[in-house]
CSV table of C-alpha atoms in Angstrom, one decimal:
chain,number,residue,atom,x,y,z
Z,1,UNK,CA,0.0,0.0,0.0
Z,2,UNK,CA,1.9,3.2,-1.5
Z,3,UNK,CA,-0.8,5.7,0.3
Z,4,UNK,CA,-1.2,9.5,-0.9
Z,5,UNK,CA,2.2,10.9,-2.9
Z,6,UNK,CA,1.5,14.1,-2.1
Z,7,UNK,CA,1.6,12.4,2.1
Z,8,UNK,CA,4.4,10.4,1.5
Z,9,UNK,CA,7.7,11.0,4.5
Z,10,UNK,CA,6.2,14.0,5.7
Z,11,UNK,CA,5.6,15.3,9.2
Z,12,UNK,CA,2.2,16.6,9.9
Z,13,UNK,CA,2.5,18.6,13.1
Z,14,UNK,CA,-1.0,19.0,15.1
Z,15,UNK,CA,-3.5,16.8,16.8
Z,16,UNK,CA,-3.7,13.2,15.9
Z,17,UNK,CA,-7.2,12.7,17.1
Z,18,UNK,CA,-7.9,15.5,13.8
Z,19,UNK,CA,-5.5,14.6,11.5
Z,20,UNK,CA,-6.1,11.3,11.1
Z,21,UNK,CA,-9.4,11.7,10.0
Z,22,UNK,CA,-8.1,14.1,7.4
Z,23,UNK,CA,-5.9,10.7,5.5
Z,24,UNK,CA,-7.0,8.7,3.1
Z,25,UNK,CA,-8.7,5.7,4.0
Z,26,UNK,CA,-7.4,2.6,3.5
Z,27,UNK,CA,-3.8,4.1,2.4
Z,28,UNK,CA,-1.5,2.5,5.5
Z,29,UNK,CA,0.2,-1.3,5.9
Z,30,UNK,CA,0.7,-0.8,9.0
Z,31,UNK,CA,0.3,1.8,12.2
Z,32,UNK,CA,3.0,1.7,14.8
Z,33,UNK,CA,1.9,3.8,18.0
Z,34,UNK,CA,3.7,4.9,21.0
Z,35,UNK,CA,1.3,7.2,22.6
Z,36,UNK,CA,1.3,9.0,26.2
Z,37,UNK,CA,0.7,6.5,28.7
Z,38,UNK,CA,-1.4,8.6,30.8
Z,39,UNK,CA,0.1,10.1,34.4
Z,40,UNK,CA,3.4,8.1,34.0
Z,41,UNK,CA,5.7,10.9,32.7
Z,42,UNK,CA,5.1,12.9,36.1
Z,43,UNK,CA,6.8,16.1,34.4
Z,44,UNK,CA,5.0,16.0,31.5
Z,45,UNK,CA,2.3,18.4,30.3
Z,46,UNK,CA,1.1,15.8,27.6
Z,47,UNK,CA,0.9,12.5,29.6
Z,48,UNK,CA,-1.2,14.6,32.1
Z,49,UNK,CA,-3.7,16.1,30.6
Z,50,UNK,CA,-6.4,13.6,31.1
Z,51,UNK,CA,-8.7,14.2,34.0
Z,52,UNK,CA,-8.9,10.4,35.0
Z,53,UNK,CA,-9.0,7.0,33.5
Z,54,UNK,CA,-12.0,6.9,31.5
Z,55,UNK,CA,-11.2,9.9,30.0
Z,56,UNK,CA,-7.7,8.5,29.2
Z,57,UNK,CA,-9.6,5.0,27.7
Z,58,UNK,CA,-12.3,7.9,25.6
Z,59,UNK,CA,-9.1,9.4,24.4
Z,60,UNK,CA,-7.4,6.3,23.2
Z,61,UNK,CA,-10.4,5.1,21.8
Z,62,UNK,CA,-11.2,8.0,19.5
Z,63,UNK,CA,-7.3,8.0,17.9
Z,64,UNK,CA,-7.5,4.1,17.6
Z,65,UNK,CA,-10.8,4.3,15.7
Z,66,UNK,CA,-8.9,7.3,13.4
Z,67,UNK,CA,-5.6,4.8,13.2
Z,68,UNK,CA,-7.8,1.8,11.8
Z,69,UNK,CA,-9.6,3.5,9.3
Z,70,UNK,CA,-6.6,4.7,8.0
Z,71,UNK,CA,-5.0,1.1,7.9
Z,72,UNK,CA,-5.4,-1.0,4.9
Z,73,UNK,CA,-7.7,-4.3,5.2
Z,74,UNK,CA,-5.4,-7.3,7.4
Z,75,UNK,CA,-2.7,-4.6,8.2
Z,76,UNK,CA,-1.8,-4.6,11.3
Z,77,UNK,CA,-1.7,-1.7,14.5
Z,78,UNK,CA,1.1,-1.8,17.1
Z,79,UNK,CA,0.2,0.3,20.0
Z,80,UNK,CA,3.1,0.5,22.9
Z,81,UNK,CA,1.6,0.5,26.7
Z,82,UNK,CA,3.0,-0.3,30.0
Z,83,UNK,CA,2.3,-2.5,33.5
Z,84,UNK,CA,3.0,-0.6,36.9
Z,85,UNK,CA,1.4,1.2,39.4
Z,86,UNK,CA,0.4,4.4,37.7
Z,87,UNK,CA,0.6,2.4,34.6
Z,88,UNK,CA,-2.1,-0.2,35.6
Z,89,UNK,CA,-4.5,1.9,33.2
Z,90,UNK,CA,-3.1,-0.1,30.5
Z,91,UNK,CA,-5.1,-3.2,31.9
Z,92,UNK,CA,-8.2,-1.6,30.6
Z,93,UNK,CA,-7.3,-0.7,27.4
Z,94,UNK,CA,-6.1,-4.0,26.1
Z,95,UNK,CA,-9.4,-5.4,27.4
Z,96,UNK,CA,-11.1,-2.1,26.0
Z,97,UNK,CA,-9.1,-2.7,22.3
Z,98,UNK,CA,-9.6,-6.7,22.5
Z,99,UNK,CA,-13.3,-6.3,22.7
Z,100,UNK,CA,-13.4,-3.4,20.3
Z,101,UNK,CA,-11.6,-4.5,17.4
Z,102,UNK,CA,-9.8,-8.0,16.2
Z,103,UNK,CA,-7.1,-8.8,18.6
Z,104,UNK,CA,-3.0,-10.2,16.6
Z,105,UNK,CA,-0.7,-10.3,19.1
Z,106,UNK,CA,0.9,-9.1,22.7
Z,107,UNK,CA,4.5,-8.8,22.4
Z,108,UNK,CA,6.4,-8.5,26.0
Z,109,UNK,CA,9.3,-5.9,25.4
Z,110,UNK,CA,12.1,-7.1,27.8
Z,111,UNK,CA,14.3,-3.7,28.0
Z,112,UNK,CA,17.0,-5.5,29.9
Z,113,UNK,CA,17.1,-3.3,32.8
Z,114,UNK,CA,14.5,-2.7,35.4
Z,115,UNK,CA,13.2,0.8,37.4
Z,116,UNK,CA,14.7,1.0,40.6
Z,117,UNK,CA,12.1,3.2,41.8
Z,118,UNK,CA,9.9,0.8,43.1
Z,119,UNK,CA,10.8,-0.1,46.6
Z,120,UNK,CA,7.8,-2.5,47.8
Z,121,UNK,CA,7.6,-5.1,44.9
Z,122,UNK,CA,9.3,-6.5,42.1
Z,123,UNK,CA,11.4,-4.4,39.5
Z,124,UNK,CA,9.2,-4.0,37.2
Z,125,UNK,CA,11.7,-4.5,33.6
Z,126,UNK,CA,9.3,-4.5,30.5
Z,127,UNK,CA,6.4,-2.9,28.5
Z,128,UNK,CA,3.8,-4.3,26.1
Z,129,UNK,CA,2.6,-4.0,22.8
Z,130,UNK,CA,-0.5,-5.0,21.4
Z,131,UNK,CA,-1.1,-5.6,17.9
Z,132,UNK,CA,-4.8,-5.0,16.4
Z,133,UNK,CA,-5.6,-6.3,13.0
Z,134,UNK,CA,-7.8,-4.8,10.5
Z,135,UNK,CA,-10.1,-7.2,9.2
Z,136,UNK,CA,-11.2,-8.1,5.4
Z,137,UNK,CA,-8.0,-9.7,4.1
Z,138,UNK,CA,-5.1,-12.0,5.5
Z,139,UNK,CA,-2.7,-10.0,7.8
Z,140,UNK,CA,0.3,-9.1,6.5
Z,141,UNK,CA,3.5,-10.4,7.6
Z,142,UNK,CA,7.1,-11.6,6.8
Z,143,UNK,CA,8.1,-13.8,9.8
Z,144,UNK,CA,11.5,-14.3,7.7
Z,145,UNK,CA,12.5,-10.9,7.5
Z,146,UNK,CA,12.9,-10.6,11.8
Z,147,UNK,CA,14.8,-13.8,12.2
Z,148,UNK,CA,17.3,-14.3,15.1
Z,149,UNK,CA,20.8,-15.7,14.5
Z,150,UNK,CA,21.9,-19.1,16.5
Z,151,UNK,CA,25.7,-19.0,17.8
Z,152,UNK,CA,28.1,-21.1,16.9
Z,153,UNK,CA,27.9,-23.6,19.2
Z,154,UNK,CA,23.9,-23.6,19.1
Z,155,UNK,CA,24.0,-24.0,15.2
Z,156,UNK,CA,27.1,-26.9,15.2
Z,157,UNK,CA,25.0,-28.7,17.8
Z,158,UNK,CA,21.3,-28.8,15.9
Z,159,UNK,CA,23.4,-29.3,12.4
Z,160,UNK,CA,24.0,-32.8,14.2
Z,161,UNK,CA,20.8,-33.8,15.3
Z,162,UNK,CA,20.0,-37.2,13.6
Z,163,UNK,CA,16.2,-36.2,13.5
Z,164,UNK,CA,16.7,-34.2,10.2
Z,165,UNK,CA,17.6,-36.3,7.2
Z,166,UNK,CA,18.6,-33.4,5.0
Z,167,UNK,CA,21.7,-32.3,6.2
Z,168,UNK,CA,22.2,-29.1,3.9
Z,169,UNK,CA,18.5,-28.6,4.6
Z,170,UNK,CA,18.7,-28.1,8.0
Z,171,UNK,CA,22.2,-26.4,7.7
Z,172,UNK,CA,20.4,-23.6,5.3
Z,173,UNK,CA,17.8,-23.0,7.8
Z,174,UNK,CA,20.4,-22.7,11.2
Z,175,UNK,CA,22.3,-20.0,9.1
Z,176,UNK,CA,19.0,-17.9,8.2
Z,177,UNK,CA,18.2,-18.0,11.7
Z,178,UNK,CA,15.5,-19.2,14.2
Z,179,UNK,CA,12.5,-17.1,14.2
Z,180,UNK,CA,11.1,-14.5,16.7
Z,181,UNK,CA,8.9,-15.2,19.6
Z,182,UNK,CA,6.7,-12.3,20.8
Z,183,UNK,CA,8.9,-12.2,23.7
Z,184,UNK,CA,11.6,-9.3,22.6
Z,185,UNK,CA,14.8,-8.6,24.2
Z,186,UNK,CA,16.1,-5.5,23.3
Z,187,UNK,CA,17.8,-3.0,25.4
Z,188,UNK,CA,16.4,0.5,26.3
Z,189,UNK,CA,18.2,3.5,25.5
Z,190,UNK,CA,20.2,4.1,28.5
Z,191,UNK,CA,20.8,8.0,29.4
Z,192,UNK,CA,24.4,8.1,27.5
Z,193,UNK,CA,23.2,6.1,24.6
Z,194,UNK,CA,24.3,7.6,20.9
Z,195,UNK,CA,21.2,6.8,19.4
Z,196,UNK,CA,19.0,9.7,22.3
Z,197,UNK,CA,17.9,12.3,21.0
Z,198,UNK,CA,16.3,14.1,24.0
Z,199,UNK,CA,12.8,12.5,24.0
Z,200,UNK,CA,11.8,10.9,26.9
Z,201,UNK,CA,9.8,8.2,25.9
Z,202,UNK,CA,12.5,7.6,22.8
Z,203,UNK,CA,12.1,3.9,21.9
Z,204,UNK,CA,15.3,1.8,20.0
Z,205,UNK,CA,15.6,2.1,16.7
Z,206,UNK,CA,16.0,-2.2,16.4
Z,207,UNK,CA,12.6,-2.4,18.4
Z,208,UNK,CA,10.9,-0.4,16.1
Z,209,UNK,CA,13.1,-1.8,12.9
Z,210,UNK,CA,11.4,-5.2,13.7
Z,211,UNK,CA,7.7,-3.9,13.6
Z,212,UNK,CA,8.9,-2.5,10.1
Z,213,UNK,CA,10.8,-5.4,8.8
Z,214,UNK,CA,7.9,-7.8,10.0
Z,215,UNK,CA,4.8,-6.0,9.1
Z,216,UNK,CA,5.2,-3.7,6.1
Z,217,UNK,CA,7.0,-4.6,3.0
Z,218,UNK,CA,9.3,-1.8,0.8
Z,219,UNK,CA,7.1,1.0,-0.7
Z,220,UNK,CA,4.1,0.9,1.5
Z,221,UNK,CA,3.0,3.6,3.9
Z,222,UNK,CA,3.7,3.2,7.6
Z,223,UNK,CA,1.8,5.9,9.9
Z,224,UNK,CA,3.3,6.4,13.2
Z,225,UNK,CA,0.4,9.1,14.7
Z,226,UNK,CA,2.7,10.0,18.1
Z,227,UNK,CA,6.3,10.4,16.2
Z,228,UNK,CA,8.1,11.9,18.9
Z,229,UNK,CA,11.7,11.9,18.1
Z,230,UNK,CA,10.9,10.3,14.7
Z,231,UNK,CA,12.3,6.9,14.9
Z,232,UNK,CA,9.5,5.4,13.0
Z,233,UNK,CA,10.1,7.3,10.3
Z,234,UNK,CA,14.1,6.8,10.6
Z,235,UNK,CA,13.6,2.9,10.5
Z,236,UNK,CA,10.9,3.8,7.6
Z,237,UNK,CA,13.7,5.8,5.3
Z,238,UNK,CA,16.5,2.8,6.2
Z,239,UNK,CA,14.6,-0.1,4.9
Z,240,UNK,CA,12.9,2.2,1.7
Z,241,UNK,CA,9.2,2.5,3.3
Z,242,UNK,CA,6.9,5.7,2.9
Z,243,UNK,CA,6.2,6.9,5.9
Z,244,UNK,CA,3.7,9.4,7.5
Z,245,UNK,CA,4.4,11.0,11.2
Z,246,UNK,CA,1.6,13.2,13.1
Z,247,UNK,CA,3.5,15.0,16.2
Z,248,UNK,CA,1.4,17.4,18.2
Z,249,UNK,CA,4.5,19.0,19.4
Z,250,UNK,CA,6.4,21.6,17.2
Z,251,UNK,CA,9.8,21.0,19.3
Z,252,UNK,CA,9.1,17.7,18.5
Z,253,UNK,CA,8.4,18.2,14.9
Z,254,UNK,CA,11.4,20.0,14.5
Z,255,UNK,CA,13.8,17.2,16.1
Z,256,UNK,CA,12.4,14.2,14.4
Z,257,UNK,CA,13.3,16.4,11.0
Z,258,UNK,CA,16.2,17.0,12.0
Z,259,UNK,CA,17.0,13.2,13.0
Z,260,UNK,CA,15.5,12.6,9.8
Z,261,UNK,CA,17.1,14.6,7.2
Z,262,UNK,CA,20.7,12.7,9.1
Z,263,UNK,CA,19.5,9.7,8.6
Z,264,UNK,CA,18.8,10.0,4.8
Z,265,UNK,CA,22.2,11.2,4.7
Z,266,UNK,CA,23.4,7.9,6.7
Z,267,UNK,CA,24.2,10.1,9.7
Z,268,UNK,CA,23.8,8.9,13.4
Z,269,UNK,CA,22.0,12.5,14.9
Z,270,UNK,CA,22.4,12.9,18.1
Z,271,UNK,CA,21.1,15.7,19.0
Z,272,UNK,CA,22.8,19.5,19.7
Z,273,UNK,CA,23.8,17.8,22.6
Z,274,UNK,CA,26.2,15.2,21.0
């Protein structure tokens, strides 16, 4: 799905719950969302501006009706969310989602290092992400393109299992790579990491490479409604997507271009503060 030209790897800066009725329908392969969680960023003007939980789940509802009709028939919607204590609002919108539209996937995010805020319970050390499909054709998806590489020892070992009469077969496959569970273990951007740009709910650019890779294929549009820093749209111009970022921040805007325009010059930008 190649979507509007004239939209193509462009930044639309405003509100996402009235832009994306503004799109074309049906123009997106896939939607990958990282929206405010709602009262977890404590010094954040735009993860706080929601009175209280329903209106949060009203809110999330509205922009994930607006997402869908802007996905293509069995393309997929990734929306990122989060388990805690002031996070445990994310336990009624997957419920809200899963009985509002056709439930793909939940992927556990293991970010390799925990919070050490909590004090009385356990660390808590990953987020979610659901995946909604829109129905009315097969989903799309390349479960080859996101495999994981065995080690050396891992690969000699299966290459000698007597169970597999082809040999060369078997070797073929152990050298592609075994493929992905939904359980993803990928490091979070730690505070000194090259790759921060000064967001602070930046996500790695090999989490969201593997939600392009996986469920978009080169030349269709990707919408990302809640760019932030722009990584979407940086994994987008890597692997020769179209992509299309709403950001209702114009600081925002502004620094995903900027990480942008680097990237399409194979530049690693890390902000004014690199």
């Amino acid at each position: 799905m190649n979507g509007s030209t004239a939209l193509r790897r462009k930044i639309l800066c405003g509100d996402a719950l009235q832009v994306l009725w503004t799109l074309p329908r049906d123009s997106a392969r896939l939607v990958v969302a990282d929206p405010p969680y709602g009262k977890v960023l404590c010094g954040e003007a735009w993860d706080n501006q929601w009175a209280d939980t329903e209106a949060y789940l009203a809110w999330s509802a509205r922009w994930m009706v607006g997402a869908l009709q802007v996905l293509c028939p069995g393309g997929l919607l990734y929306c990122f969310g989060q388990v805690g204590k002031r996070e445990h609002v994310w336990l009624h919108l997957l419920s809200q989602a899963a009985r509002g539209w056709t439930f793909h996937d939940l992927i556990i995010w293991d970010r390799c290092v925990g919070y050490n805020e909590r004090r009385d319970s356990f660390t808590p050390a990953y987020e979610m992400i659901l995946v909604l499909r829109k129905d009315g054709a097969p989903p799309f998806f390349n479960k080859d393109a996101v495999r994981e590489p065995y080690d050396a020892a891992t690969a000699a070992r299966y290459a000698r299992d007597r169970r597999y009469k082809n040999a060369a077969a078997r070797w073929t496959h152990l050298c592609r790579g075994k493929y992905a569970t939904n359980l993803w273990r990928i490091p979070s951007l730690k505070g000194q990491s090259k790759e921060r740009v000064g967001h602070p709910s930046q996500k790695p650019l090999a989490l969201i490479e593997r939600i392009v890779l996986s469920s978009s294929a080169p030349g269709d549009l990707v919408l990302d409604p809640f760019l932030g820093s722009g990584t979407t749209a940086v994994a987008c111009e890597k692997y020769g997507r179209n992509w299309l970022g709403i950001e209702a921040s114009p600081e925002y805007c502004l620094l995903a271009q900027a990480r942008i325009e680097a990237a399409r010059k194979g530049v690693c930008w890390a902000g004014e503060a690199a």
